[in-house]
Every structure is written in structure tokens, then in C-alpha cells.
PDB file of C-alpha atoms in Angstrom:
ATOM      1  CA  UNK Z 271     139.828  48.786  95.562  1.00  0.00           C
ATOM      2  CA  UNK Z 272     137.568  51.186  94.018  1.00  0.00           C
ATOM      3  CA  UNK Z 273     136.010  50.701  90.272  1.00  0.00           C
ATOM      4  CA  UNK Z 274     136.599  52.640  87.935  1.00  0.00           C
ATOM      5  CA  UNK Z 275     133.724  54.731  87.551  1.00  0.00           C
ATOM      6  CA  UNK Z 276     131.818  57.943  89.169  1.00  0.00           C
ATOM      7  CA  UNK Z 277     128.484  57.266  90.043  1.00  0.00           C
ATOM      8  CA  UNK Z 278     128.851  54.737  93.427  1.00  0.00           C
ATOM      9  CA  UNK Z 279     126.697  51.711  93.214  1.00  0.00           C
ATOM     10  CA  UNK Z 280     125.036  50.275  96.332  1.00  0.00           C
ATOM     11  CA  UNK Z 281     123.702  47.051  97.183  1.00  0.00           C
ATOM     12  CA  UNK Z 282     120.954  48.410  99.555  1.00  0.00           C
ATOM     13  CA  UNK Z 283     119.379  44.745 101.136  1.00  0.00           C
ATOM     14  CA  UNK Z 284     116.814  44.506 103.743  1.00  0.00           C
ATOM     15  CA  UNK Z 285     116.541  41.223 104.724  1.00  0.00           C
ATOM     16  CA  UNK Z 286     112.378  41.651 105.436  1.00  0.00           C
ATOM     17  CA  UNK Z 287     112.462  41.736 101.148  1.00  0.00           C
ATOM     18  CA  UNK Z 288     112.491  37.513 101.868  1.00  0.00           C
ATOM     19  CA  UNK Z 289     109.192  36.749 103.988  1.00  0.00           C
ATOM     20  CA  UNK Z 290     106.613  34.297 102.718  1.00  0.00           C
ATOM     21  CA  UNK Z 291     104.152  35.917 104.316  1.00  0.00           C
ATOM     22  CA  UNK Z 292     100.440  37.192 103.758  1.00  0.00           C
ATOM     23  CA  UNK Z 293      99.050  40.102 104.033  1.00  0.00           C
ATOM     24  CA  UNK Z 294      96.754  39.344 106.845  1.00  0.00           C
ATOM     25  CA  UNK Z 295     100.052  38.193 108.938  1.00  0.00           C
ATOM     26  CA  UNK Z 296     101.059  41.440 108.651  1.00  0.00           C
ATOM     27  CA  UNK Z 297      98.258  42.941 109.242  1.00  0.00           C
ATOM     28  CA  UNK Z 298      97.114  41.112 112.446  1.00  0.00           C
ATOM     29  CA  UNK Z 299     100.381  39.349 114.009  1.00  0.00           C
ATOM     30  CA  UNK Z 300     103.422  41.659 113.619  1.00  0.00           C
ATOM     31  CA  UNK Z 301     104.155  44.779 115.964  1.00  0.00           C
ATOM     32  CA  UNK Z 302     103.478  47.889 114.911  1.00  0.00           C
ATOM     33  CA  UNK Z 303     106.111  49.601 112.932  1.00  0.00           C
ATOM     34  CA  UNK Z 304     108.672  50.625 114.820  1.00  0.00           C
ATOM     35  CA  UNK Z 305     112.568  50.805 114.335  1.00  0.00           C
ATOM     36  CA  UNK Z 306     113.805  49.185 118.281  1.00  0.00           C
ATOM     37  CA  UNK Z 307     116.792  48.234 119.636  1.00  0.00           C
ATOM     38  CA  UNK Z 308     117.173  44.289 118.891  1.00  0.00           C
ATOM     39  CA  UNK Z 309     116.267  43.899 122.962  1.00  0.00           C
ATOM     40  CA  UNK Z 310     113.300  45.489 123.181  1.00  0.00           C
ATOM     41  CA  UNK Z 311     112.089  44.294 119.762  1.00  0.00           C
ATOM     42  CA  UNK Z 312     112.505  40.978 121.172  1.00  0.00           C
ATOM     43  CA  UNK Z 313     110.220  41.538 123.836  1.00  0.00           C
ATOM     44  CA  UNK Z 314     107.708  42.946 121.450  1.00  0.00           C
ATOM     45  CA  UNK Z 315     108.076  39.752 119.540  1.00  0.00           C
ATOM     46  CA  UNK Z 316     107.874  37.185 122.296  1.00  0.00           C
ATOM     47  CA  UNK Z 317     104.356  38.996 123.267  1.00  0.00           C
ATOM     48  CA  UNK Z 318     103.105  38.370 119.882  1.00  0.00           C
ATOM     49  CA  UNK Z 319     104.174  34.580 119.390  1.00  0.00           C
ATOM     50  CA  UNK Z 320     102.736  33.951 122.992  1.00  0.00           C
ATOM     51  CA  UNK Z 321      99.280  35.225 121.460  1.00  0.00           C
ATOM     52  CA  UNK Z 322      97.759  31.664 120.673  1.00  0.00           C
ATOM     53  CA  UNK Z 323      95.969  34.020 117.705  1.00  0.00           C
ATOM     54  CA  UNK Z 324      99.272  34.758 115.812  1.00  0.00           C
ATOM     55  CA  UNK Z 325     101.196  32.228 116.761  1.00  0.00           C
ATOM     56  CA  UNK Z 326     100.500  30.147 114.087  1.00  0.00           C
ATOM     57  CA  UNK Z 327     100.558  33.113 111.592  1.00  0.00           C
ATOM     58  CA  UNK Z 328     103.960  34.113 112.359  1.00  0.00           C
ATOM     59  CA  UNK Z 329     105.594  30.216 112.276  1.00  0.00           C
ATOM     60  CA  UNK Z 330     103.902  29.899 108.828  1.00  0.00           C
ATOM     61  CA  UNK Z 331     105.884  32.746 107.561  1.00  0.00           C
ATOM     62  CA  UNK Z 332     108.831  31.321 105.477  1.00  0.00           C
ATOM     63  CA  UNK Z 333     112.182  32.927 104.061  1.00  0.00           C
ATOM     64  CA  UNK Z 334     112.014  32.721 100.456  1.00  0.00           C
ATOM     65  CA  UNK Z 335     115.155  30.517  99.748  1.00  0.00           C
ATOM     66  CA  UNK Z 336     115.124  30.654  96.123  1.00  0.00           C
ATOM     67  CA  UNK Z 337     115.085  34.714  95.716  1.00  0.00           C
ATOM     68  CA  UNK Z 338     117.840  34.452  98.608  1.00  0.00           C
ATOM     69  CA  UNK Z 339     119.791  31.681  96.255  1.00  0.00           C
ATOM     70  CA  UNK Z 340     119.178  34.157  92.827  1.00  0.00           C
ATOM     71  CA  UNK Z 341     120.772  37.467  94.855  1.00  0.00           C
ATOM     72  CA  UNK Z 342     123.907  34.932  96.035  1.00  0.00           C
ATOM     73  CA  UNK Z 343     124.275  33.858  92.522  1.00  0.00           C
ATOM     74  CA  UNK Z 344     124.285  37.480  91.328  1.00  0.00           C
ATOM     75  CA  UNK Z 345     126.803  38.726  94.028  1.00  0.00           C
ATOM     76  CA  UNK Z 346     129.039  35.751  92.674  1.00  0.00           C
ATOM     77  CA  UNK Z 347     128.810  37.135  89.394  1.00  0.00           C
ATOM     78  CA  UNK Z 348     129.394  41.153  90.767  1.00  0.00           C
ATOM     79  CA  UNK Z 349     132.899  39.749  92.951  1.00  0.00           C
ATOM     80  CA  UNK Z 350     134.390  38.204  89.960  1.00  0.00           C
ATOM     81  CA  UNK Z 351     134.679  41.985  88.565  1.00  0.00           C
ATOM     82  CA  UNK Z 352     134.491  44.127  91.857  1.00  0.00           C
ATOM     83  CA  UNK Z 353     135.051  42.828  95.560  1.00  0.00           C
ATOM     84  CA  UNK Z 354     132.827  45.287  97.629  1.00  0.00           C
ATOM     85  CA  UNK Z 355     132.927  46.802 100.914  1.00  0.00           C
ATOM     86  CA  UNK Z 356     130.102  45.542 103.091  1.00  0.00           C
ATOM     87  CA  UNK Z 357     128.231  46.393 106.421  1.00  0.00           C
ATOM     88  CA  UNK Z 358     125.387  44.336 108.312  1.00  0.00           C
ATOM     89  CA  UNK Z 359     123.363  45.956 111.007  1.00  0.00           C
ATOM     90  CA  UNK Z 360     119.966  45.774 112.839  1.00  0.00           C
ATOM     91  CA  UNK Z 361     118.639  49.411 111.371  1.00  0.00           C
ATOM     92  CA  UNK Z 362     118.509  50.437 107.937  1.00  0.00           C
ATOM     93  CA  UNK Z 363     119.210  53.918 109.233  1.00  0.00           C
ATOM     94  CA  UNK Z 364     122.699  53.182 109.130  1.00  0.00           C
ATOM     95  CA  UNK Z 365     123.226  52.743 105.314  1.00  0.00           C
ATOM     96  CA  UNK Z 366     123.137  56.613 105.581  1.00  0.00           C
ATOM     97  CA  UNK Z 367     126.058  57.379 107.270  1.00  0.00           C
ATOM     98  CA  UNK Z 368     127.764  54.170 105.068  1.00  0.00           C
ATOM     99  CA  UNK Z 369     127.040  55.856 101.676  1.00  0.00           C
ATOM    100  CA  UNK Z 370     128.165  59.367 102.954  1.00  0.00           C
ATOM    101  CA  UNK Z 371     131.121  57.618 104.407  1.00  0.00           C
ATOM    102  CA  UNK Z 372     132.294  55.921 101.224  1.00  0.00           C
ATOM    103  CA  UNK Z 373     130.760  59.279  98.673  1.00  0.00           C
ATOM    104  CA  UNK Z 374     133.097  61.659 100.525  1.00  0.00           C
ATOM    105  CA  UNK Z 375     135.746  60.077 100.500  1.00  0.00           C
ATOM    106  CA  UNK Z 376     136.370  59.770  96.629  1.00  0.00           C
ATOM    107  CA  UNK Z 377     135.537  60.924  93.261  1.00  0.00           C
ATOM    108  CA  UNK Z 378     132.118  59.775  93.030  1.00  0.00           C
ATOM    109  CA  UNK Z 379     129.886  62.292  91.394  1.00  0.00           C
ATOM    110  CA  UNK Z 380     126.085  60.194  91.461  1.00  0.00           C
ATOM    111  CA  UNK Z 381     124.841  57.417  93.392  1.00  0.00           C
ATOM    112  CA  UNK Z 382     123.032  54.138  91.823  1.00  0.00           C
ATOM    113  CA  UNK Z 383     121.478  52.179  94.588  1.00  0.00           C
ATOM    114  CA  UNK Z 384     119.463  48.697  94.275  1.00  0.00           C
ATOM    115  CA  UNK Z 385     117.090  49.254  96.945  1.00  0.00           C
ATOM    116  CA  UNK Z 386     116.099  45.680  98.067  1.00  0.00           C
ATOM    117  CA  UNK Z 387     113.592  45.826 100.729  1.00  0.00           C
ATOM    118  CA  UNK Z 388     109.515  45.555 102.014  1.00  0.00           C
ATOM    119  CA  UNK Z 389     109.196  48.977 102.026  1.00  0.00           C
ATOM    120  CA  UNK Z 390     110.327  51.945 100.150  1.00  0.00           C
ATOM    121  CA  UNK Z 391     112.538  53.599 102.678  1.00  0.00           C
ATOM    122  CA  UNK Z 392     111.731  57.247 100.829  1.00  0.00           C
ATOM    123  CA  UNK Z 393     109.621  58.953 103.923  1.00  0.00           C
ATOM    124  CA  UNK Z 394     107.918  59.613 106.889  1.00  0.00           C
ATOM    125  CA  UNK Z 395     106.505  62.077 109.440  1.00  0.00           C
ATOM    126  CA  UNK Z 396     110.163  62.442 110.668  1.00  0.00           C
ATOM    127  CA  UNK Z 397     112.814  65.189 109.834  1.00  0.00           C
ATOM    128  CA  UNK Z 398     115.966  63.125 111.377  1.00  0.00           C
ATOM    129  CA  UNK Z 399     116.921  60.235 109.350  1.00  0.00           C
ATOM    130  CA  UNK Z 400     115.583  56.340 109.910  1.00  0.00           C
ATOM    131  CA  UNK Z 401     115.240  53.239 108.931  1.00  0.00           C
ATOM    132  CA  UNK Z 402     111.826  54.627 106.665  1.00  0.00           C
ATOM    133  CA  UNK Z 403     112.876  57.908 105.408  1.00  0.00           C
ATOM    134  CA  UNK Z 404     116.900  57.404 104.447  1.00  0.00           C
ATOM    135  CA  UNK Z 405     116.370  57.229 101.015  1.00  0.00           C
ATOM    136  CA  UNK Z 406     115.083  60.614 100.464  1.00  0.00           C
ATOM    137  CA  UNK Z 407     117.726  62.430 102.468  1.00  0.00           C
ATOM    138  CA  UNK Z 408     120.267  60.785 100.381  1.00  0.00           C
ATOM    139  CA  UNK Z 409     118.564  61.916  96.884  1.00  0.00           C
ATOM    140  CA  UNK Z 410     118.366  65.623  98.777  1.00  0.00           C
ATOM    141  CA  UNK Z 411     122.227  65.610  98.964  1.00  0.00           C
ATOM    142  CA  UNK Z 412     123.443  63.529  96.096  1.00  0.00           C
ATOM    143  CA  UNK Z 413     122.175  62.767  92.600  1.00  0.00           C
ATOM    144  CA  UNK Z 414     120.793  59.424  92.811  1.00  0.00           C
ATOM    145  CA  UNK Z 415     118.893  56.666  90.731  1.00  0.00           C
ATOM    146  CA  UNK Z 416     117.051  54.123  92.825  1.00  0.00           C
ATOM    147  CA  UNK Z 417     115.478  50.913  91.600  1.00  0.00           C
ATOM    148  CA  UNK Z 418     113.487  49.563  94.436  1.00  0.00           C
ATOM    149  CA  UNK Z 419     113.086  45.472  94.499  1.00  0.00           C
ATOM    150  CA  UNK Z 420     109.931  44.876  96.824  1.00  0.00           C
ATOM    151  CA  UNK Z 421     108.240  42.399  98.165  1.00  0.00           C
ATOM    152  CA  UNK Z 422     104.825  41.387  96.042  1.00  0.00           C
ATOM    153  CA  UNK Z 423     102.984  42.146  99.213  1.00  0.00           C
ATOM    154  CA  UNK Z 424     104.539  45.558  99.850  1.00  0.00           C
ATOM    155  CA  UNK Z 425     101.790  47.740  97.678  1.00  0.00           C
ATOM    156  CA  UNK Z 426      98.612  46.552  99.697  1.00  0.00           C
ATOM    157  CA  UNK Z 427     100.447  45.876 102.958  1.00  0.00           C
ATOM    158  CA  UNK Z 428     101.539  49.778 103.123  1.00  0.00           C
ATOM    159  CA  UNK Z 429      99.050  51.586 101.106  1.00  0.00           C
ATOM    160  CA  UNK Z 430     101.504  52.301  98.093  1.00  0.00           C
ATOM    161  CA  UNK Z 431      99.072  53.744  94.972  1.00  0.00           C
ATOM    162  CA  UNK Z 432      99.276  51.998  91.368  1.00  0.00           C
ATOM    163  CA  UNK Z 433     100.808  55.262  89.789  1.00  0.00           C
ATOM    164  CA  UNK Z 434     103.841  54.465  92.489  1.00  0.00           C
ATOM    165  CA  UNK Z 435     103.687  50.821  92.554  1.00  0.00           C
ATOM    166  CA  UNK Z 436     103.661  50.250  88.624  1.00  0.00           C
ATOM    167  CA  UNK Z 437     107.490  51.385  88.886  1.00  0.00           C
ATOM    168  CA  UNK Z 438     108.606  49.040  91.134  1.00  0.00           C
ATOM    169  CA  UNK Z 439     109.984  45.436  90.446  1.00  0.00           C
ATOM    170  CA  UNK Z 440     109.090  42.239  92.667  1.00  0.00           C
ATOM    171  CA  UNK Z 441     111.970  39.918  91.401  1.00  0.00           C
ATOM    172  CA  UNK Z 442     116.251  40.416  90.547  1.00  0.00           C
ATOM    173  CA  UNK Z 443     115.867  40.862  86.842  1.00  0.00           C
ATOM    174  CA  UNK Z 444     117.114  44.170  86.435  1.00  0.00           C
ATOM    175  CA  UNK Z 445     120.394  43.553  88.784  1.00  0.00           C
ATOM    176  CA  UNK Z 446     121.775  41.197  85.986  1.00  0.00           C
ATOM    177  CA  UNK Z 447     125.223  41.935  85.007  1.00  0.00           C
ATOM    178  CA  UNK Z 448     125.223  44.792  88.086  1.00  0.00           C
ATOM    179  CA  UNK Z 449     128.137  45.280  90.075  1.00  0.00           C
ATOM    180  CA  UNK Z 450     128.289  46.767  93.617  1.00  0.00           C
ATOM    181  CA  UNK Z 451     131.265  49.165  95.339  1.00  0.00           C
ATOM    182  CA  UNK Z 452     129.208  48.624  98.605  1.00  0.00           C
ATOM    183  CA  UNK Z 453     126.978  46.527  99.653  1.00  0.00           C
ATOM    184  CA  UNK Z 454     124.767  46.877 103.400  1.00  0.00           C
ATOM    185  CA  UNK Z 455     122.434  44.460 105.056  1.00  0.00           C
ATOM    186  CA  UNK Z 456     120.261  44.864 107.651  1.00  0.00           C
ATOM    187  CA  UNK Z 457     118.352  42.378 109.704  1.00  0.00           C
ATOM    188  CA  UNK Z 458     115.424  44.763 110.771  1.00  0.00           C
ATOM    189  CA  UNK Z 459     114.078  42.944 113.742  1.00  0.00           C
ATOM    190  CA  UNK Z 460     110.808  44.694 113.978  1.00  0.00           C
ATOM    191  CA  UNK Z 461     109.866  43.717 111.149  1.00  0.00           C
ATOM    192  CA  UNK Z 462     111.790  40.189 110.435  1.00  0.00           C
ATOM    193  CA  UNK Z 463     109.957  37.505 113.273  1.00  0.00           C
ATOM    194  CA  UNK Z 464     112.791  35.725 114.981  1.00  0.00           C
ATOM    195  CA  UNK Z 465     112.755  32.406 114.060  1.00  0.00           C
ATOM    196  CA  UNK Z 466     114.081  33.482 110.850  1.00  0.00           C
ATOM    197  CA  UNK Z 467     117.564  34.856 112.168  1.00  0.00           C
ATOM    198  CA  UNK Z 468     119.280  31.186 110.919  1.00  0.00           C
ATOM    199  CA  UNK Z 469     118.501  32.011 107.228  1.00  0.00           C
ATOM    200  CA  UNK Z 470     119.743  35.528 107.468  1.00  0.00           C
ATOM    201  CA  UNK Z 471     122.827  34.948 109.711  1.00  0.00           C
ATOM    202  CA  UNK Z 472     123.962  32.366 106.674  1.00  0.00           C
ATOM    203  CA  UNK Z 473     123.536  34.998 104.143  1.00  0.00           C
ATOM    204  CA  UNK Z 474     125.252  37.682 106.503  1.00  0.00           C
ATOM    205  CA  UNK Z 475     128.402  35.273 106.260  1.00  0.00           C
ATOM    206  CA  UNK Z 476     127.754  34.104 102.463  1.00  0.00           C
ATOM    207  CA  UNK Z 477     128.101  38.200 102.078  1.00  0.00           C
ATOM    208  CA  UNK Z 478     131.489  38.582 104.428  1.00  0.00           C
ATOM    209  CA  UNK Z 479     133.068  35.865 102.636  1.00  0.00           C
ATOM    210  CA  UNK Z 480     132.600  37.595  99.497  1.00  0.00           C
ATOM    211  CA  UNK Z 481     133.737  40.913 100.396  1.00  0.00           C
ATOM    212  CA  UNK Z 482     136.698  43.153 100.408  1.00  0.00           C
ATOM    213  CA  UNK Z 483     136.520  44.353 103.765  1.00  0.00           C
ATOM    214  CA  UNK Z 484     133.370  44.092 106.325  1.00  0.00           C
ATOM    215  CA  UNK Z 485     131.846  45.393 109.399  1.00  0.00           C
ATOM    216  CA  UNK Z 486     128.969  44.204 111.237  1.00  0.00           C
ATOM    217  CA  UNK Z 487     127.132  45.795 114.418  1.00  0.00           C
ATOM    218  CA  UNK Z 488     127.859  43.877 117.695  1.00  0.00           C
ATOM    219  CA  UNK Z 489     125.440  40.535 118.086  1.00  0.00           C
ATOM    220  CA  UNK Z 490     123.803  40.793 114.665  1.00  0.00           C
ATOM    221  CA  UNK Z 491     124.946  37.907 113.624  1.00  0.00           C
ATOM    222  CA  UNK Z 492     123.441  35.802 116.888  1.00  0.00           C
ATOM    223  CA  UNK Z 493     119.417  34.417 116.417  1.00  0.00           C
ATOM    224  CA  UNK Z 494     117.197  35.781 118.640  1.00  0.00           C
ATOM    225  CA  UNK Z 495     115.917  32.520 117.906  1.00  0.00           C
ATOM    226  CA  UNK Z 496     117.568  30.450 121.058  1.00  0.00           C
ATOM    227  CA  UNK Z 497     116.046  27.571 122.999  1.00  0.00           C
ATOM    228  CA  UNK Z 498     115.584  29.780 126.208  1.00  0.00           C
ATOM    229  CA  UNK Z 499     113.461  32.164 124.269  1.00  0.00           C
ATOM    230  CA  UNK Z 500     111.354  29.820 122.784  1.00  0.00           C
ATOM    231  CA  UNK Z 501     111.192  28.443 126.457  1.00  0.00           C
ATOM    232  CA  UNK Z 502     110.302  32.117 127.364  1.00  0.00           C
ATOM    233  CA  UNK Z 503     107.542  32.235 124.333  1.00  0.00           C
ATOM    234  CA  UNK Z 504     106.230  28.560 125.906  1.00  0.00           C
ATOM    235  CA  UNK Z 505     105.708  30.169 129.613  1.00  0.00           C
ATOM    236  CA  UNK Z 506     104.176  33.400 128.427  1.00  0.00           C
ATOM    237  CA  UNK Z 507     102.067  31.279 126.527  1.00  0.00           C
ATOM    238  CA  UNK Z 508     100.774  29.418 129.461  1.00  0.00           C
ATOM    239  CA  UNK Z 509      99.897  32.257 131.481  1.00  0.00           C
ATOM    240  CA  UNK Z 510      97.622  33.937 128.725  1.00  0.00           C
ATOM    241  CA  UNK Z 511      95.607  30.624 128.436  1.00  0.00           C
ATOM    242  CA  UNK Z 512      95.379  30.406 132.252  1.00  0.00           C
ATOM    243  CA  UNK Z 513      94.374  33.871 132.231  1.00  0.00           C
ATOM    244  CA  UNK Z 514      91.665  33.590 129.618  1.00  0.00           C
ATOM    245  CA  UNK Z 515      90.746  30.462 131.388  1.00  0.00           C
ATOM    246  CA  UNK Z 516      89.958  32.557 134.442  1.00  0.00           C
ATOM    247  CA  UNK Z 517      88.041  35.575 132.432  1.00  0.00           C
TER     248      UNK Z 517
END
């Protein structure tokens, strides 16, 4: 059912927004910054909890339950008006093709999107769309307002200036009283560590129960997080400290 209104509002969530982390953790324990296959990022990710010098790092970083608890409580208050379409995926790239989807297909004549995420999404050294540069296509092709929701980490983490930074928000007070026509998630594994997956798979079904209609990309909603990877993390483990044992 759509609202009745033009300009098509979008719940835009990264799920990365929610790390307790610090800056050095970022800095010196996560893989570099690129947008994988859920695989081969978990590969990457096993390599870097085996490291007995981010190990530690990464199982101190913490999903921030409360800001998850405020956005539930806010889509509560958005469904009582306007039950939205949602879709959960592994890439933020494919909000893109969601939005142009749901745009076309209707009256809409603007776009308001809530941009919840780590990073700003707005560009890159890339012409084809991705996970990092989605936003600006989307403002190219359609008038747009964005109100980006980052982490309080996110300005010294990726080199954002003041003059850019002073415009952006670090908690949900501005999405009071918002309601959403669409609403997408995405897990982003390269840049979420693994043995969060639980806390994100529970608010990837909080968000299908409250929704219209939902799609989600094959195996998003399984942890990467399983006993026989941790087993795999354990044995990888071993054979670095033999190995540096040995040097």
C-alpha cells in the first residue's frame, strides 16, 4: 500500500552503524575495505581473528543494543501509519536497484532517504555503482534529501573534514515521527566481524515481521558465526603460534 505522498522515503540501514568499536580496531584489526562475497569475506575474517594481535580487538567490539532498541521502537511507531516494503542483503549496492525499482514504478517525484550507516555511501574512485558510491548516483538521477546517521567514530576512522562532518548526526533524533515506504538492510560482512551476525539476524526478523512484504538475499539471515568456524579460527590460530614459535 503506498502513502499518500510524492517524495519516497527510505529507511537506508547498514547494520556496521551498531559497532562498539574504537578507532584503533579499525584501524589495525579489520580487512581492508572491500565489498566481498559473504564466502570470501569470511576467509578474510577468519585470518584476522586467528592473528593473536587482533583477536582480542575484534571480540571486544560490541553491537550497540540500545541504538538497535531506539530504531525498533521508531519502526513501531512508522508501521502503525505505513507498513513498508523491505529488503535485507549482504551489499549495500543493492539499495540502488531497490529505490529505482519502487521510484519507477509510481508517482513519486523526490526521494527522502535516512541514511543509517559507518560511512557515507556518497563516493569513490569507481564509475559503476557499490556499496560506497550508491548514494551519489541516486541524487544524479532523482531529487533527493539525505540525512546521514553515522557512527561517532566514522569522521576520524575515514578522514571525513569538520566542514562535512558538522552536518551529520550520531544518534535517531531527527527520525522521530518519520515514516518509511521502504526500508533495506544490509549486513555488510567486510566490515561487520562475524560474531555479531546473532544481533543482526534478530533485527533482520524484528524488520520482516513488521513489514508489508519482504525479500532477503539467499543465507543472509545464517551467522557466519558457527561452532565449526570458530573451530576453524582455533586451528589457524595454532599454526601461527607454532609458526612464530619456529621463526
Amino acid at each position: 500500500m503506498k502513502s499518500n505522498h510524492h517524495t519516497l522515503h527510505v529507511l537506508s540501514i547498514d547494520f556496521d552503524l551498531f559497532q562498539n568499536v574504537e578507532l584503533n580496531t579499525i584501524r589495525t584489526a579489520y580487512p581492508d575495505g572491500v565489498d566481498l562475497p559473504t564466502q570470501l569475506s569470511s576467509l578474510v575474517w577468519q585470518s584476522h581473528y586467528a592473528n593473536p594481535e587482533s583477536y582480542d580487538k575484534l571480540r571486544n567490539v560490541t553491537a550497540n543494543t540500545d541504538m538497535i532498541d531506539e530504531l525498533k521502537t521508531l519502526i513501531e511507531a512508522s508501521v502503525k501509519k505505513h507498513f513498508p516494503d523491505t529488503m535485507i542483503c549482504n551489499s549495500h549496492k543493492h539499495i540502488y536497484d531497490f529505490i529505482h525499482e519502487t521510484f519507477d514504478n509510481a508517482d513519486y517525484t523526490k526521494i527522502s532517504i535516512d541514511h543509517l550507516d559507518m560511512h557515507h555511501d556518497l563516493f569513490n574512485d569507481n564509475p559503476e555503482v557499490d556499496c560506497g558510491n550508491w548514494l551519489s548516483h541516486i541524487q544524479k538521477e532523482i531529487k533527493t534529501n539525505i540525512n546521514w546517521i553515522a557512527n561517532p567514530i566514522s569522521k576520524d576512522a575515514y578522514g571525513l573534514n569538520d566542514a562535512v562532518f558538522d552536518r551529520v548526526k550520531t544518534d535517531f533524533s531527527s527520525l522521530k515521527d518519520h515514516t518509511w515506504d521502504i526500508i533495506f538492510l544490509c549486513r555488510s560482512d567486510n566490515w561487520l566481524p562475524p560474531h555479531l551476525d546473532d544481533t543482526f539476524t534478530e533485527f533482520a526478523l524484528f524488520l520482516i515481521d513488521h513489514s508489508m512484504s519482504y525479500r532477503y538475499e539467499s543465507g543472509i539471515l545464517t551467522s557466519r558465526w558457527t561452532p565449526e568456524y570458530q573451530q576453524s579460527i582455533k586451528q589457524l590460530n595454532g599454526q601461527i603460534q607454532e609458526l612464530k614459535a619456529n621463526l
